[in-house]
Amino acid sequence: MEGLGHGALYAFRCWGRNWPYDPAWTPGSGVGFLADIDEDGNRFNPNKVLFDPYAREVTHAPMDPVIEDIGGDSGCWGTGGDDFHGRPRREADTGPWAPKGVVVVDDTSSGQRPRLPAHKAAVYEAHVKNLTLHPSAAQLGDLLGGLPGFEEVVDIPDRLRGTYRAAALLAPYLKGLGFTTLELLPVQQTDSDDLGDTQGGSNHWGYMTMAYFAPNRDYSADKSPGGPTREFKEMVRAFHDAGLEIYLDVVFNHTAEGGCWHGDPQTTGFTSLGGFAAGEYYVMTGDHVLVDGATGTSNQVDFSSPAACDLVTDALAYWTDVMGVDGFRFDLAPVLGRTPLQWRPDDWADQKRFFPQHPLLEAIATLAEARQVEVIAEAWDLWGYEVGNFPPGWAEWNGRYRDAIRRYAKGDGDAATFTAMLNGDYHHFADQGGPQRSINFVTAHDGFTMMDLVSYNAKRNDQPFPFGPSDGGTDTNDSWDSGGDHALRRARWRNFWVLLFFSRGVPMVVSGDEYGRTQNGNNNPWALNTVGIWNNWAQAVSEAPTLLPVDPRHPEAYHYHDVVGRTAGEGSNPLFTFAAAVARIRRDDPGLRQRAWGDLTVDNGDVSYVFRRTDLQDWPAPADRALTLGIDGSSVGGNDYTLLVNMTDHRQEFRVPEADGGAWKRIIDTAPWAESSANHWSPDRATAIDAGTYVADPWSVVVLQFVGAHLAGIGLPALGGDPVDDDTRER
């Protein structure tokens, strides 16, 4: 590309063994054609213009509706001999319509990376558009600026809503909320027709990556050449300047190029990788049909190939070194640990094998250690569930944690698994470097929101705009509608929040959970770029958030299901106040942010999580639905806590530990009676519990904090024998 400067557009036409170069060829001709596929599965076709897979920006996506607006036809991308406007499809020239690479010369700084230790992280998962596209974002500062900790939050200018620049303005919000890290759904250029605030109908979430080095142009307010790159870096810098970090969700397991059209191996629609070397980048059968068994998305990247592995590590290095990113979450990460070329194409048992020591997984861990970034696996795909099986250096979304907490919090009495998860899932993560390798979550982008988890027994994905319709979505949600009781729903929402932030490991929530956001029961809005799915920030300060209009511009057009009801907030949202208070407790207490497990001996320099029955006289029994947890954070300069967990449908008496030299102060009670106080109190205003017992309401969690001189043994009697589960034995 000698001589090309900033803003220049470029692309490629490729010939190969199935279509050797012939000087008589012209765009749109079949001169030189021998076959659609060569013996290695490659599909060279000079009529199909290809963009550089290493391009720093690309001009547009193949699904861009402008293409059809100016006379294009999506059928032009295909190869094969099917009729296309009177000629074989393979001869359709895509030159006028194909995405082009953009030469970018940019020296914008992404700021000084905070390099926060992983165990200090609290992760807030969000979509760039959903964060600020709702009209309420224009009043964000007016809504929140008067709340303690949110004084620096500002209004989002209308012209910036839904962009990187708008997301940058949310750094003060995230910091005020008590989080350290914004994890963005995919921002690499994706193939979608959801441009701006329009509802195109596919791929709103962005999990169809087409260009691994290019920031999504649609998310940029500045769409000029270099604009998305510059604006993304400026967003990162805003978070870095606030001491916060940016993680990216990355999708290397498949690409946006699709598979064989109608199952015909002769017909594909490659616009980049597949047109250069399909045999290197994609898994295929012996007949060269593209495979998607582990991904379900029409193709699957082949990590037997050095070229595919290099693409991943080169992209990660670029986003770290040049764009300033602090960590990555890998979608369907087990695909990166498979070696298809080592086995016969039809040997599905071996094709599905996962190798924790795969060279790519180890290379990613090495890169992460050298650059001090975090790498996090979504440790499952359609071929396997590998939570706890990734190599040292990797963290993982802990699906076991999600399932155990959901089940116990709706009354399924499995104390063994529940306590193991609260204690950081030692059994599955002890060999990966510490409990910070367990990313603890109850909700994420794919699934119910936290409020919907306590409000619906089953998904409701077939509803009309703007909350549907959506396909897919799991039918196994471990949810319960709380019997339709609004007060109970809010109490159970608080239970999830408390358990998450007092668990050993790194907490993650999905955007809007902090104020009770609902999707009206839709658990898979992957294609919905709608006002119903965007964050309605007015809900964060409303005493009745789900009675607000969905769209303030058209208040009668759409309605939320009133899943929250009217709270005791008296002009505020006590859920939001509570969420910030609890997140800040973890942020400020080193005892709740540890990179090592403790043992069962308290006061010995580590943080022990000690579980008891409600009378403190024994370890919890397997079927117990109420139990006590003691945390001796004072061993490391934090606080000592006692959690009284009552997941029964009746009031439960708990014995309170001894408090020699001080007092146990009730700082949290999630029960409905305390909602007028937002269910929390600072230690200096909290009630001392000195009666020796505490009666917890049904479906509630109470947190007691010790205030006073050092408390030997955190007030718990010594026990013999073994606890309920190996994960709580001495380490």
CSV table of N, CA, C and O in Angstrom, one decimal, residues 510-549:
chain,number,residue,atom,x,y,z
A,510,VAL,N,-25.3,-6.8,34.8
A,510,VAL,CA,-25.6,-6.3,33.5
A,510,VAL,C,-26.2,-4.9,33.7
A,510,VAL,O,-26.9,-4.7,34.7
A,511,SER,N,-25.9,-4.0,32.8
A,511,SER,CA,-26.3,-2.6,32.9
A,511,SER,C,-27.8,-2.5,33.1
A,511,SER,O,-28.7,-3.1,32.4
A,512,GLY,N,-28.2,-1.7,34.1
A,512,GLY,CA,-29.6,-1.4,34.4
A,512,GLY,C,-30.1,-2.3,35.6
A,512,GLY,O,-31.1,-2.0,36.2
A,513,ASP,N,-29.4,-3.4,35.9
A,513,ASP,CA,-29.7,-4.2,37.1
A,513,ASP,C,-29.8,-3.3,38.3
A,513,ASP,O,-30.6,-3.6,39.3
A,514,GLU,N,-28.9,-2.3,38.4
A,514,GLU,CA,-28.8,-1.5,39.6
A,514,GLU,C,-30.1,-0.7,40.0
A,514,GLU,O,-30.2,-0.3,41.1
A,515,TYR,N,-31.0,-0.6,39.0
A,515,TYR,CA,-32.2,0.2,39.3
A,515,TYR,C,-33.5,-0.6,39.0
A,515,TYR,O,-34.6,-0.1,39.1
A,516,GLY,N,-33.3,-1.9,38.7
A,516,GLY,CA,-34.5,-2.8,38.5
A,516,GLY,C,-35.0,-2.8,37.0
A,516,GLY,O,-36.2,-2.9,36.8
A,517,ARG,N,-34.1,-2.6,36.1
A,517,ARG,CA,-34.5,-2.6,34.6
A,517,ARG,C,-35.2,-3.9,34.3
A,517,ARG,O,-34.8,-5.0,34.7
A,518,THR,N,-36.2,-3.8,33.5
A,518,THR,CA,-36.9,-5.0,33.0
A,518,THR,C,-36.9,-5.0,31.4
A,518,THR,O,-36.9,-3.9,30.8
A,519,GLN,N,-37.0,-6.2,30.9
A,519,GLN,CA,-37.2,-6.4,29.4
A,519,GLN,C,-38.5,-7.0,29.2
A,519,GLN,O,-38.7,-7.7,28.2
A,520,ASN,N,-39.4,-6.8,30.1
A,520,ASN,CA,-40.8,-7.4,30.1
A,520,ASN,C,-40.7,-9.0,29.9
A,520,ASN,O,-41.5,-9.6,29.2
A,521,GLY,N,-39.7,-9.6,30.4
A,521,GLY,CA,-39.5,-11.0,30.4
A,521,GLY,C,-38.8,-11.6,29.2
A,521,GLY,O,-38.7,-12.8,29.0
A,522,ASN,N,-38.3,-10.7,28.3
A,522,ASN,CA,-37.5,-11.2,27.1
A,522,ASN,C,-36.1,-11.6,27.6
A,522,ASN,O,-35.5,-10.8,28.2
A,523,ASN,N,-35.7,-12.8,27.4
A,523,ASN,CA,-34.4,-13.2,27.8
A,523,ASN,C,-33.4,-13.4,26.7
A,523,ASN,O,-32.3,-14.0,26.9
A,524,ASN,N,-33.7,-12.9,25.5
A,524,ASN,CA,-32.7,-12.9,24.4
A,524,ASN,C,-33.0,-11.8,23.4
A,524,ASN,O,-33.2,-12.1,22.2
A,525,PRO,N,-32.9,-10.6,23.8
A,525,PRO,CA,-33.2,-9.5,22.8
A,525,PRO,C,-32.0,-9.1,22.0
A,525,PRO,O,-31.6,-8.0,21.8
A,526,TRP,N,-31.4,-10.1,21.4
A,526,TRP,CA,-30.1,-10.0,20.6
A,526,TRP,C,-30.3,-9.1,19.4
A,526,TRP,O,-29.3,-8.5,18.9
A,527,ALA,N,-31.5,-9.0,18.9
A,527,ALA,CA,-31.7,-8.2,17.6
A,527,ALA,C,-32.6,-7.0,17.9
A,527,ALA,O,-33.0,-6.4,16.9
A,528,LEU,N,-32.8,-6.6,19.1
A,528,LEU,CA,-33.7,-5.5,19.4
A,528,LEU,C,-32.9,-4.2,19.7
A,528,LEU,O,-32.3,-4.1,20.8
A,529,ASN,N,-32.9,-3.3,18.8
A,529,ASN,CA,-32.3,-2.0,19.0
A,529,ASN,C,-33.5,-1.0,19.2
A,529,ASN,O,-33.9,-0.2,18.4
A,530,THR,N,-34.2,-1.1,20.4
A,530,THR,CA,-35.4,-0.5,20.6
A,530,THR,C,-35.5,0.3,21.9
A,530,THR,O,-34.7,0.0,22.9
A,531,VAL,N,-36.4,1.2,22.0
A,531,VAL,CA,-36.5,2.1,23.2
A,531,VAL,C,-36.9,1.2,24.4
A,531,VAL,O,-36.6,1.6,25.6
A,532,GLY,N,-37.5,0.1,24.2
A,532,GLY,CA,-37.8,-0.8,25.3
A,532,GLY,C,-36.6,-1.5,25.9
A,532,GLY,O,-36.6,-1.9,27.1
A,533,ILE,N,-35.5,-1.7,25.2
A,533,ILE,CA,-34.3,-2.4,25.6
A,533,ILE,C,-33.3,-1.4,26.1
A,533,ILE,O,-32.4,-1.7,26.9
A,534,TRP,N,-33.3,-0.2,25.6
A,534,TRP,CA,-32.3,0.8,26.0
A,534,TRP,C,-32.5,1.2,27.5
A,534,TRP,O,-33.6,1.1,28.1
A,535,ASN,N,-31.4,1.6,28.1
A,535,ASN,CA,-31.4,2.0,29.6
A,535,ASN,C,-32.3,3.2,29.8
A,535,ASN,O,-32.0,4.3,29.3
A,536,ASN,N,-33.4,3.1,30.5
A,536,ASN,CA,-34.2,4.3,30.8
A,536,ASN,C,-33.7,4.8,32.2
A,536,ASN,O,-34.1,4.3,33.2
A,537,TRP,N,-32.9,5.9,32.1
A,537,TRP,CA,-32.3,6.4,33.3
A,537,TRP,C,-33.3,7.1,34.3
A,537,TRP,O,-33.0,7.2,35.5
A,538,ALA,N,-34.4,7.4,33.8
A,538,ALA,CA,-35.4,8.0,34.7
A,538,ALA,C,-35.9,7.0,35.7
A,538,ALA,O,-36.3,7.3,36.8
A,539,GLN,N,-35.7,5.7,35.4
A,539,GLN,CA,-36.1,4.7,36.4
A,539,GLN,C,-35.2,4.6,37.6
A,539,GLN,O,-35.6,4.2,38.7
A,540,ALA,N,-34.0,5.1,37.4
A,540,ALA,CA,-33.0,5.1,38.5
A,540,ALA,C,-33.4,6.0,39.7
A,540,ALA,O,-32.9,5.8,40.8
A,541,VAL,N,-34.3,6.9,39.5
A,541,VAL,CA,-34.7,7.9,40.5
A,541,VAL,C,-36.2,7.9,40.8
A,541,VAL,O,-36.7,8.7,41.5
A,542,SER,N,-36.9,6.9,40.3
A,542,SER,CA,-38.3,6.8,40.4
A,542,SER,C,-38.7,5.8,41.5
A,542,SER,O,-38.2,4.7,41.5
A,543,GLU,N,-39.7,6.2,42.3
A,543,GLU,CA,-40.2,5.3,43.3
A,543,GLU,C,-41.1,4.2,42.7
A,543,GLU,O,-41.3,3.2,43.4
A,544,ALA,N,-41.5,4.4,41.5
A,544,ALA,CA,-42.3,3.4,40.8
A,544,ALA,C,-41.7,3.2,39.3
A,544,ALA,O,-42.3,3.6,38.4
A,545,PRO,N,-40.5,2.6,39.2
A,545,PRO,CA,-39.8,2.7,37.9
A,545,PRO,C,-40.5,2.0,36.8
A,545,PRO,O,-40.4,2.5,35.6
A,546,THR,N,-41.3,1.0,37.0
A,546,THR,CA,-41.9,0.3,35.9
A,546,THR,C,-43.3,0.8,35.6
A,546,THR,O,-44.1,0.3,34.8
A,547,LEU,N,-43.7,1.9,36.3
A,547,LEU,CA,-44.9,2.7,35.9
A,547,LEU,C,-44.6,3.9,35.0
A,547,LEU,O,-45.5,4.6,34.6
A,548,LEU,N,-43.3,4.1,34.8
A,548,LEU,CA,-42.9,5.2,33.9
A,548,LEU,C,-43.2,4.9,32.4
A,548,LEU,O,-43.2,3.7,32.1
A,549,PRO,N,-43.3,5.9,31.6
A,549,PRO,CA,-43.5,5.6,30.1
A,549,PRO,C,-42.2,4.9,29.6
A,549,PRO,O,-41.1,5.3,30.0
